[in-house]
Short mmCIF file of C-alpha atoms and ligand atoms in Angstrom, two decimals:
data_model
loop_
_atom_site.label_atom_id
_atom_site.label_comp_id
_atom_site.label_asym_id
_atom_site.label_seq_id
_atom_site.Cartn_x
_atom_site.Cartn_y
_atom_site.Cartn_z
CA MET C 1241 47.48 102.80 16.73
CA ASN C 1242 44.46 100.68 15.76
CA LYS C 1243 42.33 103.14 13.71
CA GLU C 1244 39.05 101.28 14.20
CA LEU C 1245 39.29 101.55 17.97
CA TYR C 1246 40.61 105.07 18.00
CA SER C 1247 37.97 107.56 19.10
CA PRO C 1248 38.65 111.30 18.73
CA LEU C 1249 39.98 113.15 21.72
CA ILE C 1250 37.65 115.66 23.33
CA PHE C 1251 39.97 118.43 22.13
CA GLU C 1252 39.43 117.29 18.54
CA LEU C 1253 35.64 117.57 19.01
CA SER C 1254 35.91 121.18 20.14
CA GLN C 1255 33.85 123.74 18.14
CA GLU C 1256 34.50 127.39 18.75
CA GLY C 1257 31.70 129.01 20.76
CA ARG C 1258 29.93 125.74 21.72
CA LYS C 1259 28.90 125.62 25.37
CA GLY C 1260 27.87 122.94 27.82
CA PHE C 1261 26.30 125.27 30.34
CA SER C 1262 24.27 128.47 30.70
CA LEU C 1263 24.25 130.34 33.94
CA PRO C 1264 21.95 133.24 34.73
CA GLY C 1265 23.59 136.53 35.73
CA TYR C 1266 23.59 137.17 39.44
CA THR C 1267 21.28 139.95 40.51
CA TYR C 1268 20.20 141.03 43.96
CA GLY C 1269 17.42 143.55 44.01
CA GLU C 1270 18.19 146.14 41.33
CA THR C 1271 21.92 145.48 41.20
CA SER C 1272 23.64 142.86 39.10
CA TYR C 1273 26.96 141.50 40.21
CA SER C 1274 29.84 139.86 38.43
CA LEU C 1275 33.28 138.78 39.61
CA PRO C 1276 35.57 141.74 40.33
CA ALA C 1277 37.83 142.47 37.35
CA LYS C 1278 41.00 141.67 39.30
CA LEU C 1279 39.77 138.10 39.93
CA ARG C 1280 38.88 137.47 36.26
CA ARG C 1281 41.17 135.85 33.66
CA ALA C 1282 42.55 138.02 30.92
CA GLU C 1283 42.36 135.15 28.46
CA ALA C 1284 39.99 132.19 28.23
CA PRO C 1285 41.51 128.89 29.48
CA SER C 1286 42.54 126.39 26.84
CA LEU C 1287 39.67 123.97 27.31
CA PRO C 1288 37.66 122.11 24.65
CA GLU C 1289 34.40 123.86 23.71
CA VAL C 1290 31.79 121.09 23.72
CA ASP C 1291 28.19 120.40 24.72
CA GLU C 1292 27.12 118.37 27.76
CA PRO C 1293 26.42 115.01 25.97
CA THR C 1294 29.93 115.14 24.47
CA VAL C 1295 31.43 115.60 27.93
CA VAL C 1296 29.39 112.73 29.38
CA ARG C 1297 30.33 110.42 26.45
CA HIS C 1298 33.96 111.41 26.83
CA TYR C 1299 34.11 110.30 30.45
CA THR C 1300 31.92 107.24 29.97
CA ASN C 1301 33.99 105.98 27.01
CA SER C 1302 37.29 106.78 28.72
CA SER C 1303 36.26 104.73 31.76
CA GLY C 1304 35.65 101.79 29.41
CA ASN C 1305 39.29 101.92 28.28
CA ASN C 1306 40.36 100.98 31.77
CA PHE C 1307 40.54 97.44 33.11
CA GLY C 1308 39.79 96.59 36.73
CA VAL C 1309 38.64 93.73 38.96
CA ASP C 1310 35.10 94.73 38.04
CA SER C 1311 35.87 94.15 34.32
CA GLY C 1312 37.54 90.77 34.43
CA PHE C 1313 40.04 88.32 35.90
CA TYR C 1314 43.12 90.14 37.15
CA PRO C 1315 45.78 87.58 38.17
CA LEU C 1316 48.51 90.16 38.83
CA GLY C 1317 50.99 88.33 41.10
CA SER C 1318 51.97 90.04 44.39
CA CYS C 1319 49.05 92.49 44.07
CA THR C 1320 46.15 90.42 45.49
CA MET C 1321 43.56 91.81 43.08
CA LYS C 1322 40.60 90.28 44.90
CA TYR C 1323 37.05 91.45 44.28
CA ASN C 1324 36.08 94.52 46.37
CA PRO C 1325 32.57 93.83 47.76
CA LYS C 1326 30.16 96.70 47.07
CA ILE C 1327 28.93 96.70 50.66
CA ASN C 1328 32.23 98.41 51.53
CA GLU C 1329 31.33 101.31 49.20
CA ALA C 1330 27.81 101.49 50.65
CA MET C 1331 29.18 101.80 54.17
CA VAL C 1332 31.62 104.57 53.34
CA SER C 1333 28.91 106.52 51.50
CA THR C 1334 26.65 106.82 54.54
CA ALA C 1335 26.13 110.47 55.49
CA GLY C 1336 27.64 110.08 58.96
CA ILE C 1337 30.94 109.02 57.40
CA ALA C 1338 31.02 110.75 54.00
CA GLY C 1339 30.15 114.14 55.54
CA LEU C 1340 32.92 114.23 58.18
CA HIS C 1341 35.57 116.92 58.30
CA PRO C 1342 39.01 115.93 59.65
CA ALA C 1343 39.24 119.08 61.77
CA GLN C 1344 36.03 118.33 63.71
CA PRO C 1345 36.61 118.16 67.48
CA ALA C 1346 37.06 114.61 68.77
CA GLN C 1347 33.89 114.73 70.88
CA SER C 1348 31.81 115.27 67.70
CA VAL C 1349 33.31 112.26 65.84
CA GLN C 1350 33.31 109.55 68.52
CA GLY C 1351 31.65 107.07 66.11
CA ALA C 1352 34.36 107.58 63.48
CA LEU C 1353 37.14 107.26 66.05
CA CYS C 1354 35.45 104.11 67.30
CA VAL C 1355 35.67 102.68 63.76
CA TYR C 1356 39.35 103.69 63.64
CA ARG C 1357 40.09 102.06 66.99
CA GLY C 1358 38.02 99.01 66.11
CA LEU C 1359 40.08 98.41 62.99
CA GLU C 1360 43.35 98.93 64.92
CA LYS C 1361 42.30 96.29 67.44
CA ALA C 1362 41.16 93.83 64.76
CA LEU C 1363 44.51 94.19 62.95
CA CYS C 1364 46.35 93.62 66.25
CA GLU C 1365 44.40 90.37 66.65
CA ILE C 1366 45.03 89.31 63.02
CA GLY C 1367 48.73 90.20 63.09
CA GLY C 1368 49.52 89.18 66.68
CA MET C 1369 50.76 92.70 67.44
CA ALA C 1370 50.30 94.95 70.49
CA GLU C 1371 49.39 98.15 68.64
CA PHE C 1372 48.70 99.41 65.13
CA THR C 1373 48.73 102.80 63.49
CA LEU C 1374 46.44 103.29 60.49
CA ASN C 1375 48.08 106.52 59.34
CA PRO C 1376 50.33 105.40 56.41
CA PHE C 1377 48.92 105.71 52.91
CA ALA C 1378 50.44 102.68 51.15
CA GLY C 1379 52.51 99.55 51.65
CA ALA C 1380 55.78 101.30 50.88
CA HIS C 1381 54.75 104.15 53.17
CA GLY C 1382 54.07 101.57 55.90
CA GLU C 1383 57.55 100.06 55.38
CA TYR C 1384 59.06 103.51 55.77
CA THR C 1385 56.97 104.12 58.90
CA GLY C 1386 57.92 100.74 60.42
CA LEU C 1387 61.62 101.30 59.71
CA MET C 1388 61.45 104.75 61.30
CA VAL C 1389 59.95 103.11 64.40
CA ILE C 1390 62.91 100.66 64.41
CA ARG C 1391 65.33 103.55 64.00
CA ALA C 1392 63.68 105.42 66.90
CA TYR C 1393 63.93 102.29 69.06
CA HIS C 1394 67.68 101.86 68.48
CA LEU C 1395 68.41 105.58 68.89
CA ASP C 1396 66.40 105.67 72.12
CA ARG C 1397 68.78 102.99 73.46
CA ALA C 1398 71.73 105.05 72.18
CA ASP C 1399 72.62 102.14 69.88
CA GLU C 1400 73.73 104.40 67.07
CA ALA C 1401 75.87 101.88 65.18
CA ARG C 1402 72.83 100.08 63.78
CA ARG C 1403 72.64 101.63 60.34
CA ARG C 1404 72.16 98.57 58.12
CA VAL C 1405 69.06 96.64 57.08
CA LEU C 1406 69.22 93.13 55.60
CA VAL C 1407 66.88 92.54 52.64
CA PRO C 1408 66.53 89.23 50.75
CA ASP C 1409 67.24 89.41 46.99
CA SER C 1410 63.71 88.14 46.34
CA ALA C 1411 62.12 91.12 48.17
CA HIS C 1412 59.72 93.57 46.58
CA GLY C 1413 61.61 96.60 45.28
CA THR C 1414 59.91 98.81 47.85
CA ASN C 1415 61.86 97.09 50.69
CA PRO C 1416 65.33 98.43 49.82
CA ALA C 1417 63.78 101.73 48.66
CA SER C 1418 61.95 102.28 51.98
CA ALA C 1419 65.05 101.31 53.99
CA ALA C 1420 67.08 103.85 52.03
CA MET C 1421 64.42 106.53 52.57
CA ALA C 1422 64.58 105.83 56.32
CA GLY C 1423 68.34 106.47 56.21
CA PHE C 1424 69.63 102.88 56.30
CA GLU C 1425 72.26 101.13 54.25
CA ILE C 1426 70.96 97.99 52.48
CA VAL C 1427 72.66 94.60 52.60
CA GLU C 1428 71.31 91.91 50.26
CA VAL C 1429 70.68 88.36 51.50
CA LYS C 1430 70.85 85.49 49.00
CA SER C 1431 68.06 83.06 48.16
CA LEU C 1432 68.37 79.30 47.79
CA PRO C 1433 67.30 77.57 44.54
CA ASP C 1434 63.86 76.88 46.09
CA GLY C 1435 63.33 80.65 46.43
CA THR C 1436 63.56 80.79 50.24
CA VAL C 1437 66.12 82.85 52.18
CA ASP C 1438 69.60 81.37 52.57
CA VAL C 1439 69.75 81.21 56.38
CA GLU C 1440 73.54 80.72 56.51
CA ASP C 1441 74.12 83.77 54.30
CA LEU C 1442 71.74 85.79 56.49
CA LYS C 1443 73.44 84.70 59.73
CA SER C 1444 76.90 85.55 58.35
CA LYS C 1445 75.73 89.14 57.79
CA LEU C 1446 74.34 89.71 61.32
CA ASP C 1447 76.37 91.91 63.64
CA GLY C 1448 76.08 94.99 65.84
CA THR C 1449 75.56 97.25 62.83
CA VAL C 1450 72.31 95.59 61.74
CA ALA C 1451 69.10 97.39 62.75
CA ALA C 1452 66.58 95.03 61.18
CA VAL C 1453 65.93 92.18 58.77
CA MET C 1454 63.00 92.62 56.36
CA MET C 1455 61.17 89.43 55.39
CA THR C 1456 58.15 88.63 53.29
CA ASN C 1457 56.24 85.45 54.12
CA PRO C 1458 55.04 83.75 52.00
CA ASN C 1459 57.86 85.32 50.02
CA THR C 1460 57.46 86.96 46.62
CA VAL C 1461 57.99 83.61 44.89
CA GLY C 1462 54.94 82.27 46.73
CA MET C 1463 56.94 79.99 49.06
CA PHE C 1464 56.39 79.76 52.81
CA GLU C 1465 59.61 80.62 54.68
CA LYS C 1466 59.89 77.64 57.03
CA ASN C 1467 62.96 78.89 58.85
CA ILE C 1468 61.43 82.00 60.41
CA PRO C 1469 61.81 80.74 64.03
CA GLU C 1470 65.51 80.04 63.48
CA ILE C 1471 66.03 83.36 61.65
CA SER C 1472 64.10 85.27 64.27
CA ALA C 1473 66.17 83.76 67.15
CA ALA C 1474 69.44 84.67 65.40
CA VAL C 1475 68.29 88.21 64.55
CA HIS C 1476 67.14 88.89 68.10
CA ALA C 1477 70.32 87.42 69.56
CA ALA C 1478 72.24 89.94 67.43
CA GLY C 1479 70.16 92.78 68.90
CA ALA C 1480 68.29 93.53 65.66
CA LEU C 1481 64.54 93.55 64.98
CA MET C 1482 62.41 91.49 62.59
CA TYR C 1483 60.34 93.42 60.04
CA TYR C 1484 57.45 91.66 58.28
CA ASP C 1485 56.37 92.90 54.86
CA GLY C 1486 52.71 91.93 55.21
CA ALA C 1487 51.64 92.78 51.66
CA ASN C 1488 51.34 88.97 51.21
CA LEU C 1489 49.29 88.40 54.38
CA ASN C 1490 46.31 87.05 52.40
CA PRO C 1491 47.25 83.33 52.54
CA MET C 1492 47.94 83.54 56.31
CA LEU C 1493 44.81 85.46 57.24
CA GLY C 1494 43.31 83.83 60.33
CA VAL C 1495 45.72 80.88 59.94
CA ALA C 1496 49.06 82.16 61.23
CA ARG C 1497 50.23 85.43 62.80
CA PRO C 1498 53.50 87.28 62.16
CA GLY C 1499 53.62 88.29 65.85
CA ASP C 1500 53.68 84.60 66.86
CA MET C 1501 56.60 83.97 64.47
CA GLY C 1502 58.78 86.54 66.19
CA PHE C 1503 58.24 89.59 64.02
CA ASP C 1504 58.51 92.92 65.89
CA VAL C 1505 57.13 95.32 63.29
CA MET C 1506 54.86 94.70 60.29
CA HIS C 1507 52.76 96.47 57.72
CA ILE C 1508 49.56 95.34 56.00
CA ASN C 1509 48.23 96.50 52.65
CA LEU C 1510 44.52 97.15 53.13
CA HIS C 1511 44.28 97.55 49.34
CA LYS C 1512 45.41 93.95 48.91
CA THR C 1513 44.34 91.57 51.69
CA PHE C 1514 41.42 93.68 52.98
CA SER C 1515 39.68 94.26 49.65
CA THR C 1516 39.88 98.03 49.40
CA PRO C 1517 40.24 99.36 45.83
CA HIS C 1518 43.69 99.22 44.37
CA GLY C 1519 45.71 100.72 41.61
CA GLY C 1520 46.02 103.95 39.74
CA GLY C 1521 48.13 105.42 42.53
CA GLY C 1522 45.64 105.05 45.35
CA PRO C 1523 44.17 106.01 47.67
CA GLY C 1524 45.46 103.08 49.71
CA ALA C 1525 46.41 102.34 53.28
CA GLY C 1526 49.43 100.57 54.80
CA PRO C 1527 48.80 100.21 58.56
CA VAL C 1528 51.80 99.38 60.72
CA GLY C 1529 51.75 97.05 63.74
CA VAL C 1530 54.36 96.75 66.49
CA ARG C 1531 54.95 94.36 69.37
CA ALA C 1532 54.64 95.51 72.97
CA GLY C 1533 57.42 97.93 73.90
CA LEU C 1534 57.55 99.67 70.51
CA GLU C 1535 54.12 101.35 70.51
CA LYS C 1536 55.41 104.65 71.96
CA TYR C 1537 57.48 105.30 68.79
CA LEU C 1538 54.49 105.04 66.43
CA PRO C 1539 53.80 108.22 64.47
CA SER C 1540 51.43 110.95 65.67
CA PRO C 1541 48.53 111.46 65.83
CA ARG C 1542 47.11 108.46 67.73
CA VAL C 1543 43.58 107.68 68.81
CA VAL C 1544 43.70 107.27 72.58
CA GLU C 1545 41.04 105.59 74.74
CA ALA C 1546 40.28 107.12 78.16
CA SER C 1547 39.18 104.89 81.04
CA ASP C 1548 35.53 105.98 80.53
CA GLY C 1549 35.72 104.91 76.86
CA THR C 1550 35.99 108.43 75.42
CA LEU C 1551 38.32 108.65 72.41
CA THR C 1552 40.71 111.53 71.81
CA VAL C 1553 43.31 112.32 69.14
CA GLU C 1554 46.76 112.96 70.59
CA ASP C 1555 50.42 113.31 69.69
CA GLY C 1556 52.80 110.86 71.33
CA GLU C 1557 55.76 112.04 73.38
CA TYR C 1558 58.19 109.51 71.82
CA ALA C 1559 56.61 109.39 68.34
CA PHE C 1560 59.28 109.62 65.64
CA GLY C 1561 57.11 112.20 63.83
CA ARG C 1562 54.15 112.26 61.50
CA VAL C 1563 53.59 110.45 58.19
CA SER C 1564 50.18 111.78 57.24
CA ALA C 1565 47.89 114.71 57.55
CA TRP C 1566 45.26 113.73 60.15
CA LEU C 1567 44.68 110.03 60.73
CA GLY C 1568 45.32 108.61 57.27
CA ASN C 1569 42.94 107.69 54.40
CA PHE C 1570 39.84 107.35 56.56
CA SER C 1571 37.47 106.24 53.79
CA VAL C 1572 39.85 103.35 52.91
CA LEU C 1573 39.95 102.33 56.58
CA VAL C 1574 36.15 102.21 56.76
CA LYS C 1575 36.02 99.92 53.72
CA ALA C 1576 38.51 97.52 55.30
CA TRP C 1577 36.56 97.53 58.56
CA ALA C 1578 33.33 96.79 56.64
CA TYR C 1579 35.10 93.89 54.91
CA ILE C 1580 36.35 92.39 58.19
CA LEU C 1581 32.96 92.69 59.89
CA SER C 1582 31.01 91.34 56.90
CA MET C 1583 33.37 88.36 56.52
CA GLY C 1584 33.60 87.44 60.21
CA ALA C 1585 36.43 85.47 61.72
CA GLU C 1586 35.55 82.09 60.15
CA ASN C 1587 35.25 83.39 56.61
CA LEU C 1588 38.42 85.48 56.94
CA ALA C 1589 40.24 82.31 57.94
CA LEU C 1590 38.87 80.56 54.83
CA SER C 1591 40.09 83.15 52.33
CA GLY C 1592 43.79 82.19 52.59
CA PRO C 1593 43.30 78.43 52.08
CA LEU C 1594 40.94 79.10 49.14
CA ALA C 1595 43.41 81.53 47.54
CA THR C 1596 46.12 78.88 47.99
CA LEU C 1597 43.89 76.18 46.49
CA ASN C 1598 43.11 78.37 43.45
CA ALA C 1599 46.81 79.12 42.88
CA ASN C 1600 47.80 75.44 43.10
CA TYR C 1601 44.94 74.47 40.79
CA ILE C 1602 46.14 76.82 38.07
CA MET C 1603 49.80 75.91 38.58
CA ASN C 1604 49.15 72.20 38.26
CA SER C 1605 46.89 72.70 35.24
CA LEU C 1606 49.64 74.51 33.33
CA ASN C 1607 52.99 73.14 34.48
CA ASP C 1608 53.21 70.67 31.59
CA LEU C 1609 53.44 73.62 29.19
CA TYR C 1610 55.03 76.34 31.37
CA LEU C 1611 58.29 75.95 33.25
CA GLN C 1612 57.77 75.63 36.99
CA PRO C 1613 61.19 76.40 38.49
CA ILE C 1614 60.32 75.44 42.07
CA PRO C 1615 58.83 71.95 42.35
CA SER C 1616 56.91 72.26 45.66
CA PRO C 1617 53.28 73.34 46.05
CA CYS C 1618 52.81 77.10 46.23
CA MET C 1619 50.95 79.36 48.62
CA HIS C 1620 48.64 82.10 47.24
CA GLU C 1621 50.72 82.71 44.10
CA PHE C 1622 53.42 81.09 41.95
CA VAL C 1623 56.00 81.88 39.34
CA PHE C 1624 56.62 80.22 35.99
CA ASP C 1625 59.94 80.81 34.25
CA GLY C 1626 58.22 81.35 30.90
CA LEU C 1627 57.16 78.65 28.45
CA LYS C 1628 58.67 75.17 28.53
CA ASP C 1629 59.14 75.23 24.77
CA LYS C 1630 61.03 78.43 24.03
CA SER C 1631 62.05 77.32 20.51
CA GLY C 1632 59.56 79.66 18.78
CA GLY C 1633 61.07 82.67 20.53
CA VAL C 1634 57.85 83.49 22.40
CA THR C 1635 58.73 85.29 25.65
CA THR C 1636 56.85 86.03 28.84
CA LEU C 1637 56.07 89.54 27.49
CA HIS C 1638 54.41 87.97 24.41
CA VAL C 1639 52.31 85.62 26.57
CA ALA C 1640 51.19 88.54 28.78
CA LYS C 1641 50.20 90.58 25.71
CA ALA C 1642 48.38 87.69 24.06
CA LEU C 1643 46.18 87.27 27.17
CA LEU C 1644 44.75 90.77 26.66
CA ASP C 1645 42.84 89.70 23.53
CA TYR C 1646 40.94 87.19 25.67
CA GLY C 1647 39.78 89.76 28.23
CA PHE C 1648 42.22 88.84 31.00
CA HIS C 1649 44.59 91.20 32.74
CA ALA C 1650 48.19 90.10 32.34
CA PRO C 1651 50.00 88.44 35.26
CA THR C 1652 53.02 90.18 36.81
CA ILE C 1653 55.98 89.73 34.45
CA TYR C 1654 59.76 89.82 34.94
CA PHE C 1655 59.30 89.94 38.73
CA PRO C 1656 60.69 88.45 40.93
CA LEU C 1657 64.15 88.91 39.46
CA LEU C 1658 65.23 85.39 40.47
CA PHE C 1659 64.24 83.99 37.05
CA HIS C 1660 64.78 85.39 33.56
CA GLU C 1661 61.24 84.89 32.29
CA SER C 1662 59.19 85.31 35.48
CA LEU C 1663 55.43 85.10 34.95
CA MET C 1664 53.76 85.44 38.32
CA ILE C 1665 50.12 84.45 38.82
CA GLU C 1666 47.90 85.19 41.83
CA PRO C 1667 44.24 84.29 41.30
CA THR C 1668 42.94 85.18 44.83
CA GLU C 1669 40.02 83.43 46.55
CA THR C 1670 37.25 85.48 44.95
CA GLU C 1671 37.40 83.77 41.50
CA ASN C 1672 35.10 80.87 40.73
CA ARG C 1673 35.98 77.59 39.08
CA GLN C 1674 34.61 78.66 35.66
CA THR C 1675 36.88 81.72 35.58
CA LEU C 1676 39.95 79.69 36.58
CA ASP C 1677 39.14 77.08 33.92
CA ALA C 1678 38.62 79.75 31.22
CA PHE C 1679 42.01 81.28 32.11
CA ILE C 1680 43.72 77.86 32.06
CA LYS C 1681 42.20 77.06 28.65
CA VAL C 1682 43.50 80.33 27.17
CA MET C 1683 46.98 79.92 28.71
CA ARG C 1684 47.14 76.44 27.17
CA GLU C 1685 46.04 77.72 23.75
CA ILE C 1686 48.69 80.41 23.89
CA ALA C 1687 51.38 77.83 24.75
CA VAL C 1688 50.33 75.58 21.86
CA ASP C 1689 50.31 78.53 19.43
CA ALA C 1690 53.72 79.60 20.75
CA THR C 1691 55.08 76.30 19.38
CA ASN C 1692 53.02 75.94 16.18
CA ASN C 1693 52.40 79.53 15.13
CA PRO C 1694 54.72 81.77 17.19
CA ASP C 1695 54.12 84.88 15.04
CA LYS C 1696 50.44 84.85 16.00
CA ILE C 1697 51.44 85.28 19.66
CA LYS C 1698 54.33 87.65 19.01
CA ASN C 1699 52.04 90.08 17.16
CA ALA C 1700 49.23 90.01 19.74
CA PRO C 1701 47.27 91.82 21.08
CA TYR C 1702 44.99 92.52 18.11
CA THR C 1703 42.03 94.13 19.92
CA THR C 1704 43.54 96.86 22.09
CA PRO C 1705 43.89 100.52 21.05
CA ILE C 1706 47.69 100.22 21.28
CA SER C 1707 49.50 96.91 20.83
CA HIS C 1708 53.27 97.29 20.71
CA PRO C 1709 54.44 100.74 21.79
CA ASP C 1710 58.19 101.38 21.77
CA GLU C 1711 58.74 100.54 25.44
CA ASP C 1712 61.76 102.82 25.89
CA GLU C 1713 60.05 105.75 24.20
CA ALA C 1714 56.86 105.16 26.19
CA ALA C 1715 58.84 105.29 29.44
CA LEU C 1716 61.14 108.18 28.53
CA ASN C 1717 58.79 110.40 26.48
CA PRO C 1718 55.27 109.33 27.39
CA ILE C 1719 52.34 110.95 25.58
CA LEU C 1720 50.10 111.80 28.49
CA THR C 1721 48.37 115.02 27.44
CA TYR C 1722 46.83 116.52 24.32
CA ARG C 1723 49.75 118.93 24.11
CA ASP C 1724 52.23 115.96 24.04
CA LEU C 1725 50.19 114.40 21.22
CA VAL C 1726 50.16 117.60 19.14
CA GLN C 1727 53.87 118.02 19.76
CA CYS C 1728 54.55 114.44 18.73
CA GLN C 1729 52.42 114.73 15.56
CA SER C 1730 54.07 117.95 14.48
CA ASN C 1731 57.50 116.32 15.00
CA THR C 1732 56.60 113.35 12.85
CA THR C 1733 55.20 115.46 9.98
CA LEU C 1734 58.34 117.63 9.90
C1 PLP T 1407 52.52 95.54 46.91
C2 PLP T 1407 53.69 95.20 47.71
C3 PLP T 1407 54.39 96.21 48.40
C4 PLP T 1407 54.14 97.69 48.23
O1 PLP T 1407 52.85 98.14 48.50
P1 PLP T 1407 52.35 99.51 47.88
O2 PLP T 1407 51.05 99.78 48.53
O3 PLP T 1407 52.25 99.30 46.41
O4 PLP T 1407 53.34 100.57 48.22
C5 PLP T 1407 55.44 95.79 49.19
N1 PLP T 1407 55.80 94.50 49.32
C6 PLP T 1407 55.15 93.52 48.66
C7 PLP T 1407 55.58 92.09 48.82
C8 PLP T 1407 54.08 93.83 47.82
O5 PLP T 1407 53.44 92.87 47.16
#
């Protein structure tokens, strides 16, 4: 631990008897009241005893230890860490939205339901789908929801043999995990050296036991899967459905639609492509779209439009079940809707090409020093297989750590699994030329140091509170609370 940067924990600032509040007793007329004895604690809770300024400084300083898109460049591949416009926050803070209760009768929240329905329709247009549900809370949750729709579809046709889902080996880890959660067996499909799906391998695995094929396009290596029409024809001929992992929709936004490529079911990450805040475990939203014929299996509840335009909230007769309380993370949905409306169709269609341009600019400015395993241009993101000159022993982990001293968030590392030293960079469209150039300059400096002075890079970062934790210990026995810290300190002094 870097002592200079270490500030005392709020528990260490505690002074017995110090208070941050003073409340008057509660009296009504002549009588004074206090909580009935049976509702009171026998012992005081174990909380720090501090004054109000100490509490405020604690939270303010803690927030500064975090890094977000509002602090600096965040090129975390596959995560689309684009800037979240503040107008989204302003919209969701308006009293008519912030003050809603989910149990209010539908006739009293027509405006909110109209926002919900408006976003569903916009996503249908963007994805080329017939219907969307906005209920799921995350991308992985959307995958699970979509796969449950596919399961319901096959079961409804009494096609019970379809228990397997094909997943490319380049897929995000959530794909096989969601398929397993939905009760399917997973069959891996190989990739070709250029990172795209091996169509022959995929076709050889298609039979009457396959329920669906999950595809990501552009895939997680940042390559556009050119063979989707051929794959889609083969999958449909075998009686299976095409699932689109739309977490990487950003580069296709307004340019191409999964529905037009033959996908039957898809999810979108609003906390990636649609600029709602991201990370720290949520809240997020992973809406799911389906082609015509599958909408009846979507989870309950649904917002239904009567012929006179009135909106009601109803459960579907064929819905496979429920995935959320109420209608999902409504505040997240409002932010995405504000983003779509404030961008407009033309600007939405510009974001993908600009994100792609930014990614190619960085890739081509660094590929003399970093190993580019796939020669073709990339889409919105790309992968290096570590440094070209590995003689100094500097790994992708070292490069990622060294970036932190320069105020950049690290790229995604060691994913995808197709390469040993994967370093995956996704700049997004919201970064300006100066930021991209500053990042390129630093990446080049790191590469030069990795050859001439490798220890400098291996020992970085020098400016963060913690630099090189024992990774196994940090994962197995993390110190997350004051009690863990006390425990750990008493163990080390023993
Ligand atoms: C982010 C991502 C997911 C999972 O989304 P979560 O919201 O984190 O659950 C799935 N697939 C791909 C390709 C992703 O990038």
